[in-house]
Amino acid sequence: MAMKIIIVGGVAGGASAAARLRRLDEKAEIVVFEKGRHVSYANCGLPYYAGGVIENRDALLIMTPEKLKALLNLDIRTRSEVTAIDRRARTVTVRELPDGREYTERYDKLVLAPGAKPFLPPVPGMNLKKVFTLRTLDDADRLKETVVRSGGKTAAVIGAGFIGVETAESLTHAGVKTALIEKLPQILPPLDPEMACGLQTQLRDKGVSLYLGAGLAEIRETETGLALRLDNGVELAADFAVCALGVRPETELAKQAGLEIGAAGGIKTDRQMRTSDPDIYAVGDAVETPLAPLGATGIIPLAGPANRQGRIAAENIMGAGSVCPATLGTAILKVFNLTAAMAGHNEKHLAHNGIPYLKSYAHGLSHSGYYPGAFPLVIKLLFSPDGGKLLGAQAVGMEGADKRLDVIAAVMQAGGTIYDLLDAQMCYAPPYGSAKDPVNIAAMTAENILAGLVNPVYPTDLDRLAADKNFFLLDVRTPEEYLTGSLPGATNIALSVLRGRLPELPRGKTIVTLCSRGKMSYFAARLLMQEGFRTLNLNGGYSLYKQIKSEQEAQAAGSQPRQNPAPDATSSPAGCPKNAARIEINACGLQCPGPIMKLSAALNNAAAGSELLVSASDPGFKMDVAAWCSSTGNTLINVTEENRVIRACIKKGTGEIPASTDALNQPAPAAGSKNRTIVVFSGDLDRALAAFIIANGAAALGGKVTMFFTFWGLNILRRETAGPAAKGFLDRLFGLLMPRGANRLALSNMHFLGLGTALMKHVMKTKNVTPLPELIKQAQRQGVKIVACTMAMDIMGIRREELIAGVETAGVASYLADAQYASTNLFI
């Protein structure tokens, strides 16, 4: 008698199981019950269909019931919901959704593939008609109809996981102005925060408004659409919203049948996909699976594992004895021009579970730099301190992240180490790779750490080390690179001249070497270690540090999309109009500092007033060229990006590039400089107001504005609530005696035990004068550089974590360097 197998649910896991069963047994009776209208469709393509990137709806329909009947003789029953399982009788109860008719069906073996359902938080307004989810093709149809009907207006996407980010990109592609809301302080939780920074910048650059670290509190219907209130008090309007807060496994049917549920909330199975009932199997988004490489269990709602599990369940039903491998959670995501890929565990998971690990960052190119079209790529490895076993990997870049993560994931799944990656024989030809592939370079970087050839520090450590007088920051970039931005307090000595300047380095301090990407500073660290210096090396480089700081500043400034520099009034709106005199520079395929070096060389040979158009494929060039032009007296007319190539139009100024970049040896500012520096010594309310009114006015006129806060002025920058800083008795006493933050400052005159100060605030309010806290935020939004003096902080017992967000800490050398570029210097 032929075996009868019932499968509950189609799409990835269920459809895969059905197809494999038929290939293994032509005589078996196979019935698939699917609650929805479609049994096999590409649900991963739904966001792109809803936004119009995928135009043809039929392209998402992998198989119809009619095709499956014709090709595989499968009995497919859509719009049929299985409502109960009788394990003793081996029957299921089925309800036909169109008419409500119920019947029972016998089985010999049962496969559960119910999938998962969208998570909807208990927030008022989530059930409104204009709030959508995106799980089925019907969901995508409704959303697409709304997008078309809205005519490209406004949308809010709630949740910045994979589906949320893809939906935000797709809606933006359709011309919808989109806000992306995420309760966590980053998008894409499987990524570590620093690896998400570049993706967040990309979203802002493409016009998406990001609201990070803010959960949804309420949705209200309005005359024109929706009003969304966040838990930080921010309110925004949208024509419609998409809830993309992840999914929860559909386990009700399994629970009613008495099947065992795992600790993570999914159906518990063995490695052959059997449930606690040997005649019932479960696959896909509803099941718990072991997670490689450490063996814990979890729920991984991805199509790849679901398809594999369906195949394995089918083979075991037919007696094959197949075993399901542990899941790495290997995933990839497109974010406009960038790609993010990941496999294994991230730092957050390893730290949370007390698992020891080391980490490394490596920068490479998608293929050989001398072949056109190469793009930068950064790879992060997490590995065991004992033997270098691979624990996790992440990669971000414009091209090539998929290829590299696939290789790393394959080695990781085999239980491999960084040494296996070191020996990986990657295919190489200039259009496809490099003789030393980024995978090999990532492994070499990790091996150097594991072997003790270098002692790493990371971009997130840099601010702390810069404020510690026991460390000496040595920037070994070229002078041209240094002008694209530098760390306050760092000393610039290029690697090429470092050997001749070793006597200038302090023997009593730990030297922290840094460069753009970590390679040159590694060379410097090896030199210094062999010369007897205590040395740490910045792994990941200043470029990753700058990306992190830029993201912190963007979050402090608010949610608005990043705007490109406005064209100069004398140029065409596109910038750099085509003319015979324009100098064109192709720096594509070059990593930092390559594009800046080519630009610098071309400018040295150009006449004042010449226009240059530089093309580069390094995403960091957009920020680098702006900082470099500001530092060298040249004018950045326009920056555009098209087809992943950044083009910057520069007009050569009359100023010369500084011959020295040592912090205290800078040239005087060019005549007419708009740069301003303000030293804020006072902590009085009226003087603080004056300082920030002047700073905001100066910033509005253009130029760089630096505010250097020292002694009593530091109180303006303090948080109103005490932070977690550990402090001694005298430091705590100082803190109690001083006002904490902008709202608690007093007037310098007419204070009258607080009455005069209160009167002043009342008068300001009645006359619509902006209060001090808002003036501070305005200054930050305008790019005013706010610096707290580390020496004064130390004397007064103020710790970095007590200061408001967006404040830098530095010494007097940093202030003097900025002051030398300024035409005006005020002391308040």
JSON list of C-alpha atoms in Angstrom, two decimals, residues 194 245 290 375 468 567 611 638 657 661 696 702 714 722 764 780:
[
{"chain": "A", "resi": 194, "resn": "GLU", "atom": "CA", "xyz": [30.29, 49.61, 13.75]},
{"chain": "A", "resi": 245, "resn": "LEU", "atom": "CA", "xyz": [9.30, 43.99, 13.32]},
{"chain": "A", "resi": 290, "resn": "PRO", "atom": "CA", "xyz": [21.16, 24.15, 16.17]},
{"chain": "A", "resi": 375, "resn": "PHE", "atom": "CA", "xyz": [35.43, 48.81, -4.94]},
{"chain": "A", "resi": 468, "resn": "ASP", "atom": "CA", "xyz": [44.50, 59.19, 28.65]},
{"chain": "A", "resi": 567, "resn": "PRO", "atom": "CA", "xyz": [26.68, 73.85, -5.82]},
{"chain": "A", "resi": 611, "resn": "GLU", "atom": "CA", "xyz": [38.45, 73.21, -12.03]},
{"chain": "A", "resi": 638, "resn": "ASN", "atom": "CA", "xyz": [29.77, 69.72, -5.90]},
{"chain": "A", "resi": 657, "resn": "ILE", "atom": "CA", "xyz": [48.80, 73.08, 1.03]},
{"chain": "A", "resi": 661, "resn": "THR", "atom": "CA", "xyz": [50.82, 68.80, 9.72]},
{"chain": "A", "resi": 696, "resn": "ASN", "atom": "CA", "xyz": [25.31, 79.58, 15.52]},
{"chain": "A", "resi": 702, "resn": "GLY", "atom": "CA", "xyz": [29.97, 79.36, 6.59]},
{"chain": "A", "resi": 714, "resn": "LEU", "atom": "CA", "xyz": [32.42, 72.35, 31.20]},
{"chain": "A", "resi": 722, "resn": "ALA", "atom": "CA", "xyz": [24.52, 61.51, 36.74]},
{"chain": "A", "resi": 764, "resn": "MET", "atom": "CA", "xyz": [13.10, 84.60, 27.05]},
{"chain": "A", "resi": 780, "resn": "GLN", "atom": "CA", "xyz": [25.52, 70.56, 16.64]}
]
